Coordinates of C-alpha atoms and ligand atoms in Angstrom, one line a residue:
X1010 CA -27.8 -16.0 27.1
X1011 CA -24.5 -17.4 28.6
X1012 CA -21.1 -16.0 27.4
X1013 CA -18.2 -18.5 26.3
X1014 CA -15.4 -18.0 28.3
X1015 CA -13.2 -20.7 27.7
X1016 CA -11.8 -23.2 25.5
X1017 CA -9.5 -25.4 27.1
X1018 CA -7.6 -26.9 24.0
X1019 CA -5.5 -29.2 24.9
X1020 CA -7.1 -30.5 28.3
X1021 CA -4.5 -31.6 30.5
X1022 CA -4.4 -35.3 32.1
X1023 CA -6.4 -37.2 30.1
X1024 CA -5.2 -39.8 27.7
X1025 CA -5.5 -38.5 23.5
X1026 CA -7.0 -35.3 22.7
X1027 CA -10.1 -33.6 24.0
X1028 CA -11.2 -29.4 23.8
X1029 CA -13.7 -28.2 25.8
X1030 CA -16.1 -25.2 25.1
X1031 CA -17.5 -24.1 28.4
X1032 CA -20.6 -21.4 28.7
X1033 CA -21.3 -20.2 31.4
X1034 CA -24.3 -17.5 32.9
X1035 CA -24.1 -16.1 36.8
X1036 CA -21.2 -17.9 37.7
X1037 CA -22.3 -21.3 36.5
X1038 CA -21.9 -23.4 34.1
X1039 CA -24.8 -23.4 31.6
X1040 CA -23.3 -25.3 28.4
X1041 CA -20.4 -27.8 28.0
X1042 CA -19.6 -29.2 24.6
X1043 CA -16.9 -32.2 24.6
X1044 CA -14.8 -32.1 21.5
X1045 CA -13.0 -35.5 20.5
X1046 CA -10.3 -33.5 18.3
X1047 CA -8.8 -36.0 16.3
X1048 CA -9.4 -38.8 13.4
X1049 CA -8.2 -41.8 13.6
X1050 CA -10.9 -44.6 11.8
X1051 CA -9.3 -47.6 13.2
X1052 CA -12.5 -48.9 12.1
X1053 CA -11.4 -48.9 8.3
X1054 CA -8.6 -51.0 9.0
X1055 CA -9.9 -54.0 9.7
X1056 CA -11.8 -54.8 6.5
X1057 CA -10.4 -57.2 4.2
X1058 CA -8.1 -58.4 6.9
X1059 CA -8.1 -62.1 8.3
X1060 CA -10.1 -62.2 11.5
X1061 CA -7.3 -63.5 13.3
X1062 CA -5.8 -60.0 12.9
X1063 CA -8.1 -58.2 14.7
X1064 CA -6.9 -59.3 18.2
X1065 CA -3.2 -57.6 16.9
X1066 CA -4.6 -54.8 15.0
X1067 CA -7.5 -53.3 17.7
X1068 CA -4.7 -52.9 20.3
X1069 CA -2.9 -50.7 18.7
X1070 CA -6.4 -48.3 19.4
X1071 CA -4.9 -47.9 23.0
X1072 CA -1.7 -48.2 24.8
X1073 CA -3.4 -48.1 27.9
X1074 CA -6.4 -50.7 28.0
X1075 CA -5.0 -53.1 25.0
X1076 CA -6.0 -55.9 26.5
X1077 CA -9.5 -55.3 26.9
X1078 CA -9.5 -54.2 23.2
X1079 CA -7.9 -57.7 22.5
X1080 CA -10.2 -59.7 24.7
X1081 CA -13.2 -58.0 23.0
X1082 CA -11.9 -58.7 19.4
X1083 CA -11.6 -62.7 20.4
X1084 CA -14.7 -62.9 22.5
X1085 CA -16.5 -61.2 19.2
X1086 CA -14.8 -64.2 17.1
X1087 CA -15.3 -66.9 19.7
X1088 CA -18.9 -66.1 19.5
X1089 CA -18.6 -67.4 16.0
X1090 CA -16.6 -70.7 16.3
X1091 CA -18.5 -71.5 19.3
X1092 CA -16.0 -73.0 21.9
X1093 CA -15.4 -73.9 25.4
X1094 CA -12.4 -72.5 26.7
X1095 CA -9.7 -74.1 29.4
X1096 CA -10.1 -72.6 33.1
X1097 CA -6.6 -71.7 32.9
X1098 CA -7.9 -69.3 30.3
X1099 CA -10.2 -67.6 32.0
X1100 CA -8.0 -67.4 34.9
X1101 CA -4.9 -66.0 32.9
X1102 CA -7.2 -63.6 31.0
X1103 CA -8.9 -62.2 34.3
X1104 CA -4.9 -61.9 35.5
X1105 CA -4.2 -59.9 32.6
X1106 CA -6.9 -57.8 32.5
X1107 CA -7.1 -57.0 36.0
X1108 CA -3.1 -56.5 35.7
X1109 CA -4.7 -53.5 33.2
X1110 CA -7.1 -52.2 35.9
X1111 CA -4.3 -51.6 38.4
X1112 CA -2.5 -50.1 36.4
X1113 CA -5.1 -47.9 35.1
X1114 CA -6.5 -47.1 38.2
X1115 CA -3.4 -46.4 40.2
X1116 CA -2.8 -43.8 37.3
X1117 CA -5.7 -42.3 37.2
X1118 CA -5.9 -41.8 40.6
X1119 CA -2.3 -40.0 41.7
X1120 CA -1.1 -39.0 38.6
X1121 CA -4.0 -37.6 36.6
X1122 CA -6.9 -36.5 39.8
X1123 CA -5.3 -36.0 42.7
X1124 CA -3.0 -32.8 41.1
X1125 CA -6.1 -31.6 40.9
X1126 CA -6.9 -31.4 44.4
X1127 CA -2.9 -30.6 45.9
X1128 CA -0.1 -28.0 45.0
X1129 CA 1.6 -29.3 42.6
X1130 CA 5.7 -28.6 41.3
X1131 CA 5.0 -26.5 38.1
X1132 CA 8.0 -28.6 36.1
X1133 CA 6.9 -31.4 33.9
X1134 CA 5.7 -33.7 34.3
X1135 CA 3.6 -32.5 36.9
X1136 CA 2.6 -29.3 35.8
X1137 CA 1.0 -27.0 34.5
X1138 CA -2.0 -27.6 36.9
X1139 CA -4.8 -24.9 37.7
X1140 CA -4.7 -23.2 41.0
X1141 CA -7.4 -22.1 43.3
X1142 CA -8.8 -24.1 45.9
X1143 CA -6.3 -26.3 47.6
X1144 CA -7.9 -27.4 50.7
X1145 CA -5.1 -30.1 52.2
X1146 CA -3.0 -28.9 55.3
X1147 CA 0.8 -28.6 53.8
X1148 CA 1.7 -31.8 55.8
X1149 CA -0.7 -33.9 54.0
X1150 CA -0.9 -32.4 51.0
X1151 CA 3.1 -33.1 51.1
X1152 CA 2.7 -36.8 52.1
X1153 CA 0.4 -37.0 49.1
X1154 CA 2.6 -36.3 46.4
X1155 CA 5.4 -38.2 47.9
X1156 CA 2.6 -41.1 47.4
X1157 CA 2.2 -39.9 43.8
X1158 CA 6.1 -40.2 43.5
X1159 CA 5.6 -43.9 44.6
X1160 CA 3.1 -44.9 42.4
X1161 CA 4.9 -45.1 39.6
X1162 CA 7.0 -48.1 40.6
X1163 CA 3.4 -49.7 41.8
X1164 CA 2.6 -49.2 37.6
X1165 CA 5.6 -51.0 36.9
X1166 CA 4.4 -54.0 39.1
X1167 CA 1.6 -54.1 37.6
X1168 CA 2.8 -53.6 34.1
X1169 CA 5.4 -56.3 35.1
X1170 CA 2.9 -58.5 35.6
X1171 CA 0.8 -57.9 32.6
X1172 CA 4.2 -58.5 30.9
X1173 CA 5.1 -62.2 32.7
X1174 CA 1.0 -63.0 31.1
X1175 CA 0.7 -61.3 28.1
X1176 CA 5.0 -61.7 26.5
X1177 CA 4.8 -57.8 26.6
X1178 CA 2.8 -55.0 27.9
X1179 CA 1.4 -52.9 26.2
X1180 CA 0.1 -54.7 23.1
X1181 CA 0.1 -58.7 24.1
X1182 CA 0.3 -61.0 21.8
X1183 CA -0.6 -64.0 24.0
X1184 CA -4.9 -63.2 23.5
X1185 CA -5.7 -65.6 21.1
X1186 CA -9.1 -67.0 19.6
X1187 CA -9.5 -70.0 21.8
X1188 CA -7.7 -68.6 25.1
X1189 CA -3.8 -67.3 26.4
X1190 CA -0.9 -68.9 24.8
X1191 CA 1.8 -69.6 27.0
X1192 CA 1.4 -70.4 30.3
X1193 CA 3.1 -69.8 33.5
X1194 CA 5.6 -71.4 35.7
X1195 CA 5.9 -72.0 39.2
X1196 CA 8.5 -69.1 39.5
X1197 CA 6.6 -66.7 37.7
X1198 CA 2.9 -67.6 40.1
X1199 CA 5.4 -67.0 42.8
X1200 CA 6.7 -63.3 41.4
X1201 CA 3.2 -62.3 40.5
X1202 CA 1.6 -63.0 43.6
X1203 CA 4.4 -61.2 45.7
X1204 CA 3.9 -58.1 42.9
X1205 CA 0.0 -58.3 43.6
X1206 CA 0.8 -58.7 47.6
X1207 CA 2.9 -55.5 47.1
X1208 CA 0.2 -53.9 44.9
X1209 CA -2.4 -55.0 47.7
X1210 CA -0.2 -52.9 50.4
X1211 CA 0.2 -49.8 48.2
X1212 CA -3.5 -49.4 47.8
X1213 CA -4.1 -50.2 51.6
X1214 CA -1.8 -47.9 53.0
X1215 CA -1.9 -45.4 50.9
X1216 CA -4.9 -45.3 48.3
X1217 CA -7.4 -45.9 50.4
X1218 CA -6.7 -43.5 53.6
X1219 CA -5.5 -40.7 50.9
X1220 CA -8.8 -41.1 49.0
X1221 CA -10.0 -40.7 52.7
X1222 CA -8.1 -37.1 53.2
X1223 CA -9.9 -36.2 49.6
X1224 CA -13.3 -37.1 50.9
X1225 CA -12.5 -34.8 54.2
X1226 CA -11.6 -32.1 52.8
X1227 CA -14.0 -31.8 49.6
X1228 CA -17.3 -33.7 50.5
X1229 CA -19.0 -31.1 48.3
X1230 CA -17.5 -33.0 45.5
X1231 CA -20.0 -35.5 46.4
X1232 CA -22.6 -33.3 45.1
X1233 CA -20.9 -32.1 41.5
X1234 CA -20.4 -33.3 38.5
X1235 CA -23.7 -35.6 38.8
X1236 CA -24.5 -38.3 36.0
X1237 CA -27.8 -38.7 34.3
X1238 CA -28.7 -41.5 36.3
X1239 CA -28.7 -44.2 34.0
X1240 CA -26.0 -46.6 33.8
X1241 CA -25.1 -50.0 31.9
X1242 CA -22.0 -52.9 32.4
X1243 CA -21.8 -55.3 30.3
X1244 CA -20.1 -57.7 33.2
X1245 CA -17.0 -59.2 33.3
X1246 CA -14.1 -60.9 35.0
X1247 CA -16.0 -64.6 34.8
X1248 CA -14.9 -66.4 37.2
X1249 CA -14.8 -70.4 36.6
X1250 CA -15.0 -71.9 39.6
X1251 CA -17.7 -69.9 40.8
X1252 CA -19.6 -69.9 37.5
X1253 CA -20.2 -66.1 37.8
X1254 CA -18.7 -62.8 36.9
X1255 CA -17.1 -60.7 38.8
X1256 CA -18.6 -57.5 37.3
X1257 CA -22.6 -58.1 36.8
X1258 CA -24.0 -57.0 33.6
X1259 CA -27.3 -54.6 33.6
X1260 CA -28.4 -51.4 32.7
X1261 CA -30.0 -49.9 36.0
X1262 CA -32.1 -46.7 34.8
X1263 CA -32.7 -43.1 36.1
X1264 CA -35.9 -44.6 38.5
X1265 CA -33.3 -47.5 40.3
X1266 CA -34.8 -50.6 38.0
X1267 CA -31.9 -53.0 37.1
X1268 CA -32.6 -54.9 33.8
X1269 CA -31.0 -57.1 32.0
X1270 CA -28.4 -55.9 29.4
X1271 CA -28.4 -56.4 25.3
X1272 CA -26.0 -55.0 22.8
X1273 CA -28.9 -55.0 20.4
X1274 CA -30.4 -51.9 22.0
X1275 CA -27.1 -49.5 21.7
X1276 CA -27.3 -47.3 19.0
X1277 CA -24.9 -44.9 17.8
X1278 CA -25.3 -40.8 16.3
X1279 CA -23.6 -39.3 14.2
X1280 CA -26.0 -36.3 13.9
X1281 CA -23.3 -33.4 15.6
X1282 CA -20.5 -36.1 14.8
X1283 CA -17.7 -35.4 11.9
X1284 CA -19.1 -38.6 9.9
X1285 CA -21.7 -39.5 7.0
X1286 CA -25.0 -39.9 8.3
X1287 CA -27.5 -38.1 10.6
X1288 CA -29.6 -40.7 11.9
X1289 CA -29.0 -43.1 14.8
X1290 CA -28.4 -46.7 14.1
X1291 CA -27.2 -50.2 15.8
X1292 CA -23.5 -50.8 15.3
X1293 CA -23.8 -53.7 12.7
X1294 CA -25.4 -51.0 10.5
X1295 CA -23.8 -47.8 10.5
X1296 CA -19.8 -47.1 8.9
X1297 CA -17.0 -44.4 9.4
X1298 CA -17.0 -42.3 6.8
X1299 CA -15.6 -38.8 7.9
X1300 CA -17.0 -35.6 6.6
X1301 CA -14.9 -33.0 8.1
X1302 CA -17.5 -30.4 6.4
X1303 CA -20.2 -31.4 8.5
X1304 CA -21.3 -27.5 9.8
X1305 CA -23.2 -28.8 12.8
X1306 CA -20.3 -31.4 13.7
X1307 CA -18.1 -30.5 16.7
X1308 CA -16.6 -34.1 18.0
X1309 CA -15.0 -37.3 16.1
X1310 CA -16.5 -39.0 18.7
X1311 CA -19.6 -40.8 18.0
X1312 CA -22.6 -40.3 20.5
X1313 CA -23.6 -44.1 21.7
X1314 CA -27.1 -44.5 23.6
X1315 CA -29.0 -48.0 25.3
X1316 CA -32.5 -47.7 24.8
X1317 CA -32.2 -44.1 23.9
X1318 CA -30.9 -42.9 27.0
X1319 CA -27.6 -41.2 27.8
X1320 CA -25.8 -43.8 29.9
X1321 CA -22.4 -43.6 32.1
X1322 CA -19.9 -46.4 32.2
X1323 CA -16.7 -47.3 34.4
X1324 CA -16.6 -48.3 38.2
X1325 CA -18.9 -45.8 39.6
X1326 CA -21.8 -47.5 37.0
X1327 CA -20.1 -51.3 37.8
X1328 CA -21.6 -50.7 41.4
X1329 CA -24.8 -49.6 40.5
X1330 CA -25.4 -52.0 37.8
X1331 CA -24.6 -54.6 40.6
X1332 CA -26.9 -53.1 43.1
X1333 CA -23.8 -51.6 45.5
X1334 CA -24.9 -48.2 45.3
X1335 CA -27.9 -46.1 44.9
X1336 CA -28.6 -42.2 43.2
X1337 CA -26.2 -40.7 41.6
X1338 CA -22.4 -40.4 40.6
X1339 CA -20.3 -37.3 41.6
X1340 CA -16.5 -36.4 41.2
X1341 CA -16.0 -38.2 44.6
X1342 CA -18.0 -41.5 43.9
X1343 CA -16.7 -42.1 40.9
X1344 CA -13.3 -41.8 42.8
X1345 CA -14.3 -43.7 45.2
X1346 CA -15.4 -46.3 43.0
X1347 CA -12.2 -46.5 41.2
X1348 CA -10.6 -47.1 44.3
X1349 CA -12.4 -49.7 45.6
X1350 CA -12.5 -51.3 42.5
X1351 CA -8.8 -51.4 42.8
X1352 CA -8.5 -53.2 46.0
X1353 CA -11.2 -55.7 45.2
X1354 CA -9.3 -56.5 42.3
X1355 CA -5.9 -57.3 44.3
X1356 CA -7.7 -59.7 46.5
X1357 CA -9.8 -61.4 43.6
X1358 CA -6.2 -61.9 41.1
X1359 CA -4.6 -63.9 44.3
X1360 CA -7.8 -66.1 44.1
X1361 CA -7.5 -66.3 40.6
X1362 CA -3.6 -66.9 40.3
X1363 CA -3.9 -69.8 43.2
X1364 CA -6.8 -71.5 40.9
X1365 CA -4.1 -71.3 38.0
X1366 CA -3.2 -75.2 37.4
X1367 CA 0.3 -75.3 35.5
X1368 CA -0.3 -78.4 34.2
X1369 CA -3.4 -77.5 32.5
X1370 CA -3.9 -76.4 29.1
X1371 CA -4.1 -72.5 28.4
X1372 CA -5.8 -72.8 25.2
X1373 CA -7.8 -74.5 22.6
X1374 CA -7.0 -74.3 19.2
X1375 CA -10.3 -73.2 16.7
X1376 CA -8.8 -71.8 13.9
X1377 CA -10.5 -68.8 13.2
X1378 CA -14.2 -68.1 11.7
X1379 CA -15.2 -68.2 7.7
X1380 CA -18.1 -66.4 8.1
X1381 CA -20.5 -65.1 10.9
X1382 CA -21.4 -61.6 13.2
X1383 CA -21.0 -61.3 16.0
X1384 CA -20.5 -58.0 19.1
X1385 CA -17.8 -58.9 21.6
X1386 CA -17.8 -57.3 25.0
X1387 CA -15.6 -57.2 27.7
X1388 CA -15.5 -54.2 30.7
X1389 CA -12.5 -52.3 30.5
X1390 CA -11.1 -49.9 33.2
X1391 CA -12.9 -47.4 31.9
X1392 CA -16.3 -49.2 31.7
X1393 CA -18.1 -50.9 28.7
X1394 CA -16.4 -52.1 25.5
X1395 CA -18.4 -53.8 22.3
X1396 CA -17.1 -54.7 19.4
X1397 CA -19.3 -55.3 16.4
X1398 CA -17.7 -57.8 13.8
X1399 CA -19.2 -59.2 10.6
X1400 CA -17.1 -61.8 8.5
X1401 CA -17.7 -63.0 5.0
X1402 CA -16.0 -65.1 2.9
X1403 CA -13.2 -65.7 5.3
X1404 CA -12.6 -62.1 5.5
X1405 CA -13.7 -59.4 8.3
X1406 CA -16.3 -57.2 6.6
X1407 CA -17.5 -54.4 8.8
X1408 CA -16.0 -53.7 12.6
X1409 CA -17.2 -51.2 14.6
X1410 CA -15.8 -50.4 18.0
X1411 CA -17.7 -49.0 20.9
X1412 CA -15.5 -47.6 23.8
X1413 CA -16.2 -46.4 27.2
X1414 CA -15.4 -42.8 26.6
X1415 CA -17.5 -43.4 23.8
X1416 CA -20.3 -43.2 26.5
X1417 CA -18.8 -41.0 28.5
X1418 CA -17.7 -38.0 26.3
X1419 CA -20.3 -38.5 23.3
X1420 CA -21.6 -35.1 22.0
X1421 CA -25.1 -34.7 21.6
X1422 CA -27.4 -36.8 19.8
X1423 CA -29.8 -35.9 17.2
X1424 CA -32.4 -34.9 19.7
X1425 CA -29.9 -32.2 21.1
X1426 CA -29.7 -34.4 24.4
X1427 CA -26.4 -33.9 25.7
X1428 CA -23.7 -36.5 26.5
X1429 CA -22.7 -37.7 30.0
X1430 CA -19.9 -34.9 30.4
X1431 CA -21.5 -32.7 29.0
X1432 CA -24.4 -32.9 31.3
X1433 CA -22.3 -33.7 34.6
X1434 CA -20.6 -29.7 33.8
X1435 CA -24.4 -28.2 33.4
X1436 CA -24.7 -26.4 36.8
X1437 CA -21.5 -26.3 38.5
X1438 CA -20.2 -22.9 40.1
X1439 CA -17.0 -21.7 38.7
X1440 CA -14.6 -19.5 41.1
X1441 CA -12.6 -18.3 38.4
X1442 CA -13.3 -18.5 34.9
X1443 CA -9.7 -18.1 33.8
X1444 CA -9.1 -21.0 35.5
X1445 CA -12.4 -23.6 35.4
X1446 CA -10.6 -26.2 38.1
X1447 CA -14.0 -27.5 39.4
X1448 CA -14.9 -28.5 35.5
X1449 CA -11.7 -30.1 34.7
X1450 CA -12.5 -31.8 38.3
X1451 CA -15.4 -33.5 36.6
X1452 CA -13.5 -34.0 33.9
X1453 CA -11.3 -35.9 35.4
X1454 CA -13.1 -38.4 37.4
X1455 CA -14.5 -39.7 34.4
X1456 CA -10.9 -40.3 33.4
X1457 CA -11.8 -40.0 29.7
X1458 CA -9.0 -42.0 27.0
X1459 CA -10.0 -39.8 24.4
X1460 CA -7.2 -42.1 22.1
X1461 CA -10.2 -44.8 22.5
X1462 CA -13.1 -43.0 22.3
X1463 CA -12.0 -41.7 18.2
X1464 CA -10.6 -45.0 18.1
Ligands
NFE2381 NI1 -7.7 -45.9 25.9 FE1 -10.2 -47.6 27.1 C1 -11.5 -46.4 26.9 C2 -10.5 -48.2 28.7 S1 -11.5 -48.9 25.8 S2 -8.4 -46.5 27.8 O1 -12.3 -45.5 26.8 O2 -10.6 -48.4 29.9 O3 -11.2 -50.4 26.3
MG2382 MG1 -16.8 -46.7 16.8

């Protein structure tokens, strides 16, 4: 029987509010239970509202992936007013979004792993960090953080051009049922592809080779914090003049086998979840009523499943949903992942901004739907977004949202199985227990929003 010995309540560097109850027995890790520790019920919002509010309303869930929330919300209507959108809308929306990735995986990388890895200043907003095991030589440990100081102005660019797209970041207003309002000018293709050249440079010169000094100095990490093996994408980033995504959509399970990918087959617990209801349903059918009572609940996080199983989303699963890698993730190939995914991106925006035609229309206009259901997905930085929409009478009836740290930091289901985090922590030594800096490791490289995942 392990002992508890520690609660870390708030953990640090992770968007929202997540506790974590850690066992351990003989220096390991034996239990982990991830606690989603707020309400939110976004979900309640939307009924009654027009279904042209949902683009406005579901951003609001995140101020750091908005636009994949947005893009899910219209793709989810556009599914019911069938309708063929411009190229320039594709191409501005993969701009957009991919604008979010940068930004998302720039910060994640400096600014919320890698102080987990170097000394950091103990002043705000670095600190407090957990000590113990800092492997870097001083010198590049130093040149490190001075990249970590420089990152912020590469958010900016990317922000910037999220902003030039979208009218504003965060929270666009430009995602609309049909495509992008606004388009953009021959001065602002100009400015955006010199920001994503800049962007490109940053993650070059200093991304990759620092990602490098992390891999030297803690290819262990390669062998903690392992997934369960199974991992789904729902695709994205189409592509119009290639006819093809980006992103490929699959579920690849614990044996290797990739196979096709249906929102029909995610289901969602609520069994050790702060909501009405014990068992597990698909989205369409289940609601958000809290019960704050529940004595087995420990998480206002739901615990999503695909076929049953307990699957990981986000870059590391992109890859192996597409084929790219094999076995499975750790702290360092998810961070790997992440940054690659980054650099892909740079190269793929310049593609997509030089495809951009100004004179072309940006968007159709459909109106919005009377009545239908419909899930809309899009793959956000963090990995798979759904959302489930019914309409009725001109009205949106039900919406449920499914986020990637949905998937990633569920509790257990109502067979006891445990969630992705939860079962990455199972196993892994701890040096100090005051001071659990291999967990919050794993922790990190899931990069959990927990603002999303309570939604
Ligand atoms: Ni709030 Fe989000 C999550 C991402 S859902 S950051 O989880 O990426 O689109
Ligand atoms: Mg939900």
């Amino acid at each position: 029987m392990g002992q508890t010995i520690s609660v870390i309540d708030p953990v640090s560097r992770v968007e929202g509010h997540l506790s974590l109850e850690i066992t351990t027995a003989d220096g390991k890790v034996e239990e982990a239970l991830v606690k989603g520790t707020m309400y939110r019920g976004f979900e309640n919002l939307f009924a009654g509202k027009q279904p042209d509010d949902a683009r406005t309303i579901c951003q609001r869930v995140c101020g750091v992936c908005p636009t994949s929330h947005g893009l899910a919300a219209v793709n989810a209507m556009q599914h019911m007013i069938p309708v063929i959108l411009p190229d320039n809308a594709y191409l501005l929306r993969n701009l957009l979004l991919g604008a979010e990735f940068l930004h998302s995986h720039i910060l994640h990388f400096y600014h919320l792993c890698v102080p987990d890895y170097i000394e950091m200043p103990a002043t705000s907003p670095w600190g407090p960090v957990y000590g113990g095991d800092k492997r870097l030589p001083a010198a590049e440990a130093e040149q490190l953080f001075n990249h970590a100081v420089e990152a912020f102005r590469q958010r900016q660019k990317a922000h910037t051009i999220g902003a030039m797209i979208g009218g504003r970041m965060p929270h666009s207003m430009a995602i609309v049922i049909g495509g992008i309002t606004g388009g953009l000018n021959a001065e602002q293709v100009e400015n955006i592809d010199r920001l994503l050249n800049d962007i490109h440079s940053f993650i070059e010169t200093r991304m990759v080779p620092d990602l490098a000094r992390l891999e030297t100095h803690y290819p262990d990490y390669y062998e903690i914090g392992k997934g369960t093996g199974h991992f789904i994408s729902f695709g994205g980033f189409w592509d119009p003049k290639t006819n093809k995504n980006l992103f490929a959509a699959g579920y690849r399970d614990a044996a290797g086998r990739i196979m096709p990918i249906s929102s029909s087959y995610v289901t969602e617990s609520t069994y050790y979840s702060w909501y009405q209801g014990d068992f597990p349903g698909n989205p369409f059918g289940t609601t958000t009523v809290p019960d704050k009572n529940k004595s087995r609940g420990y998480s206002w996080i739901k615990a999503p499943r695909y076929v049953g199983q307990v699957c990981e989303v986000g870059p590391f699963a992109r890859l192996a949903v597409s084929g790219s890698v094999q076995g499975l993730s750790s702290v360092m190939g998810r961070i790997r992942a992440r940054v690659e995914e980054a650099r892909l991106l740079t190269v793929q925006m310049k593609t997509w901004l030089a495809a951009y035609k100004e004179s072309g229309p940006t968007y159709v206009f459909v109106g919005q739907p009377s009545v239908g259901c419909a899930v809309g997905t899009v793959e956000a930085p963090r990995g798979s977004l759904a959302h489930y929409v019914t309409v009725c009478n001109g009205a949106i009836d039900k919406y449920q949202i499914v986020t990637p740290t949905c998937w990633n930091c569920s509790p257990k289901d109502e067979r006891g199985c445990a969630g992705v985090l939860e079962h990455a922590a199972v196993g892994t030594s701890v040096e100090d227990e005051a001071e659990p800096i291999e967990v919050m490791r794993i922790v990190h490289s899931l990069d959990p929003c927990m603002a999303c995942s309570v939604h």
